[in-house]
C-alpha atoms as one frame of an Amber mdcrd trajectory, in Angstrom:
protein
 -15.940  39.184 -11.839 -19.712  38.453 -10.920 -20.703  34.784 -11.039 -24.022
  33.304 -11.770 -25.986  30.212 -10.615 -25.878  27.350 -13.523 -29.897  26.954
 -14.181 -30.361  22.874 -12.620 -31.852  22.370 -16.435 -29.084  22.532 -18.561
 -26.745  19.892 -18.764 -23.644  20.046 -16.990 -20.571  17.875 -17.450 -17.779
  16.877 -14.646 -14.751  18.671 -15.886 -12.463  15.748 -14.410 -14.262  14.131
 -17.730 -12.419  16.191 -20.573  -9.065  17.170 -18.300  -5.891  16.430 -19.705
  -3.054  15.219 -18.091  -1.506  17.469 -16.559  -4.907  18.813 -15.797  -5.760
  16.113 -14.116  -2.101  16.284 -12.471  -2.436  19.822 -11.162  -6.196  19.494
  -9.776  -6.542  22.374 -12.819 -10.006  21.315 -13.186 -10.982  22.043  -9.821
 -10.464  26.167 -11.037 -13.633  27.153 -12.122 -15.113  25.511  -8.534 -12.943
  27.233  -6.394 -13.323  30.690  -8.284 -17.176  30.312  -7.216 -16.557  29.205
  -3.971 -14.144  31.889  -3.374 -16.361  34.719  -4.978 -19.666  32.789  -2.976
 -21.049  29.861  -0.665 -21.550  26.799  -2.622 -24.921  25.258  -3.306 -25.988
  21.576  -4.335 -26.410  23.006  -7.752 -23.088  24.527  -7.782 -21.487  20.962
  -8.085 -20.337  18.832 -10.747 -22.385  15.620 -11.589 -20.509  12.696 -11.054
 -19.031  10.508 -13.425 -20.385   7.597 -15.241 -17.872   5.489 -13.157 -18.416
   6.938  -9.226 -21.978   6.314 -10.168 -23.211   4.424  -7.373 -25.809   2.476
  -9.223 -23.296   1.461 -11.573 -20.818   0.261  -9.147 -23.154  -1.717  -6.796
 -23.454  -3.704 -10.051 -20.588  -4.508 -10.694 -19.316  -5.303  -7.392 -22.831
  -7.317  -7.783 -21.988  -9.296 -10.475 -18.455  -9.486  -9.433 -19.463 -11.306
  -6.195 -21.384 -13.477  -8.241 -18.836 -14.350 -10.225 -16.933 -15.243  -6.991
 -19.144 -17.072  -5.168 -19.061 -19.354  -8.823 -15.138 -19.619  -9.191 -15.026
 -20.804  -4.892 -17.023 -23.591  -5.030 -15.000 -25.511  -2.049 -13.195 -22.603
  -0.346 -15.097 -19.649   1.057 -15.257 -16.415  -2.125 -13.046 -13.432  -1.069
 -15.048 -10.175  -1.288 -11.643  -8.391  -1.233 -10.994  -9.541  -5.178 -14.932
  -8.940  -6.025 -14.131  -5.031  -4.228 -10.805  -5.160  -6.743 -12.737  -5.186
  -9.737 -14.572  -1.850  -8.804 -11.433   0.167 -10.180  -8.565  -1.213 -12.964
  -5.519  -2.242 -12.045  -3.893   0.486 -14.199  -5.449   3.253 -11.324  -4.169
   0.625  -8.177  -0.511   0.145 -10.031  -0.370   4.080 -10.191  -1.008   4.946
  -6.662   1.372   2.491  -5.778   3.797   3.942  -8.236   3.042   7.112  -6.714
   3.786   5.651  -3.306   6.616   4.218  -4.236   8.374   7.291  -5.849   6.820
   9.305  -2.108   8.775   6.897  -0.215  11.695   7.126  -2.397  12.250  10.853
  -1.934  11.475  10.700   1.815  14.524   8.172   1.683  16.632  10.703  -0.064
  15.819  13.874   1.989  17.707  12.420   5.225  21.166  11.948   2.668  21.213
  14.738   0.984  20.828  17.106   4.724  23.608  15.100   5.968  25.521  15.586
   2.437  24.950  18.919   2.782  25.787  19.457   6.513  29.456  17.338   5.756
  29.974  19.777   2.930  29.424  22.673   5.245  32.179  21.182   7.670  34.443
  21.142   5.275  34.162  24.453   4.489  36.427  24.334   1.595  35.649  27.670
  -0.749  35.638  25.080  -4.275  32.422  22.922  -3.219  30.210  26.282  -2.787
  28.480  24.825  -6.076  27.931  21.476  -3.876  25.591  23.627  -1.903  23.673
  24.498  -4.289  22.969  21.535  -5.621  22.415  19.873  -2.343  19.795  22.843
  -1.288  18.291  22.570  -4.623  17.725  18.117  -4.556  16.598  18.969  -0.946
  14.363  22.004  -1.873  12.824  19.363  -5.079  12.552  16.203  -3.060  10.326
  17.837  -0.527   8.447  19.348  -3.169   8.107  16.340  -5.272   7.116  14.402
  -2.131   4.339  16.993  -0.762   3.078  17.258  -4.256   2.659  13.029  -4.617
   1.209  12.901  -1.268  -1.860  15.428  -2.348  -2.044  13.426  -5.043  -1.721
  10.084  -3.885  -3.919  10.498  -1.120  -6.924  12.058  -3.724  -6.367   8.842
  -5.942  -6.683   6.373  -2.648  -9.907   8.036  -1.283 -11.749   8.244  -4.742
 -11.093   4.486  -4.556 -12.149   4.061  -0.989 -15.603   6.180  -2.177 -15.963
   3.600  -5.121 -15.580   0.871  -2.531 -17.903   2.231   0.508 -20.571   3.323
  -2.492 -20.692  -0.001  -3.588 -21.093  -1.531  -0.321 -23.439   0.461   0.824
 -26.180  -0.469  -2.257 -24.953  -4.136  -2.141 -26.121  -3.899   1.475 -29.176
  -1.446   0.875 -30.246  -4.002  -1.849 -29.976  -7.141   0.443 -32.511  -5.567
   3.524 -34.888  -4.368   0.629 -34.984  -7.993  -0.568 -35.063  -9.587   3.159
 -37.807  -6.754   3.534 -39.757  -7.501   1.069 -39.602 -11.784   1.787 -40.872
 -11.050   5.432 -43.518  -8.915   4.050 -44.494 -11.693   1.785 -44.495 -14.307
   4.649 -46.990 -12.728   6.979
């Protein structure tokens, strides 16, 4: 399999931008990346442009406009920058990697029972719960999997917000010292 570099001209699109579900689910779009990197080191023109919505022009923005907007609505109390930074993502992507959290934390709960489930099935050591076994191994083998699975995925979801967040933060701030620059230039 021989690969070849993508010319910078031609127009490349993120494949996060057309994955499916369970594409998206399975890091599946990630496949033709890691082929390259595999067969080859990486180069800047190797990677994937970034969506419309990691965009940090885009974001500073918004957060922009959303501070705004805050500073407006908290005329007496002091604006909270923490629900200007919430409106960077929608609440559909927080709920999920809560969701996701919450199902983590839920199987972590259940791993601990079903060991000692298993373990007081052992001690018994009557011949007719052999099935027992089996299922307990099985819930024990899935909940791990389930919960190492979530975590990957979790833990993708909460740093691509954190990146959305420290983008916009950083070209809130890089806009404020260009303007304070450019008013101290003026007043010399």
């Amino acid at each position: 399999m021989t690969f070849e570099k993508v010319p910078s001209s031609q127009t490349r699109v993120n494949p996060r931008a057309t994955a499916g579900f369970f594409s998206f689910l399975s890091f599946y779009w990630l496949n033709d990346l890691l082929q390259l990197g595999n067969a080859r080191p990486l180069e800047a023109d190797d990677l994937y442009p970034l969506l419309p919505e990691h965009e940090s022009e885009k974001l500073t923005d918004t957060l922009e406009r959303a501070w705004k907007l805050e500073c407006t609505r908290a005329e007496h109390a002091s604006p909270s920058l923490l629900k200007a930074l919430l409106s960077l993502t929608t609440l559909t992507e927080y709920l999920f990697v809560m969701f996701l959290a919450l199902i983590r934390s839920i199987g972590n709960f259940l791993i601990p029972i079903l060991v000692s489930l298993l373990l007081a099935t052992l001690e018994e050591n009557i011949s007719a719960n052999n099935y027992l076994l089996y299922v307990y191994g099985l819930s024990i083998s899935l909940c791990a999997f389930i919960v190492g699975y979530l975590k990957h995925l979790s833990e993708y979801l909460s740093s691509m917000i954190g990146l959305k967040v420290r983008a916009a933060l950083t070209g809130l701030l890089f806009k404020k010292v260009g303007k304070l620059s450019i008013v101290r230039h003026s007043n010399r």
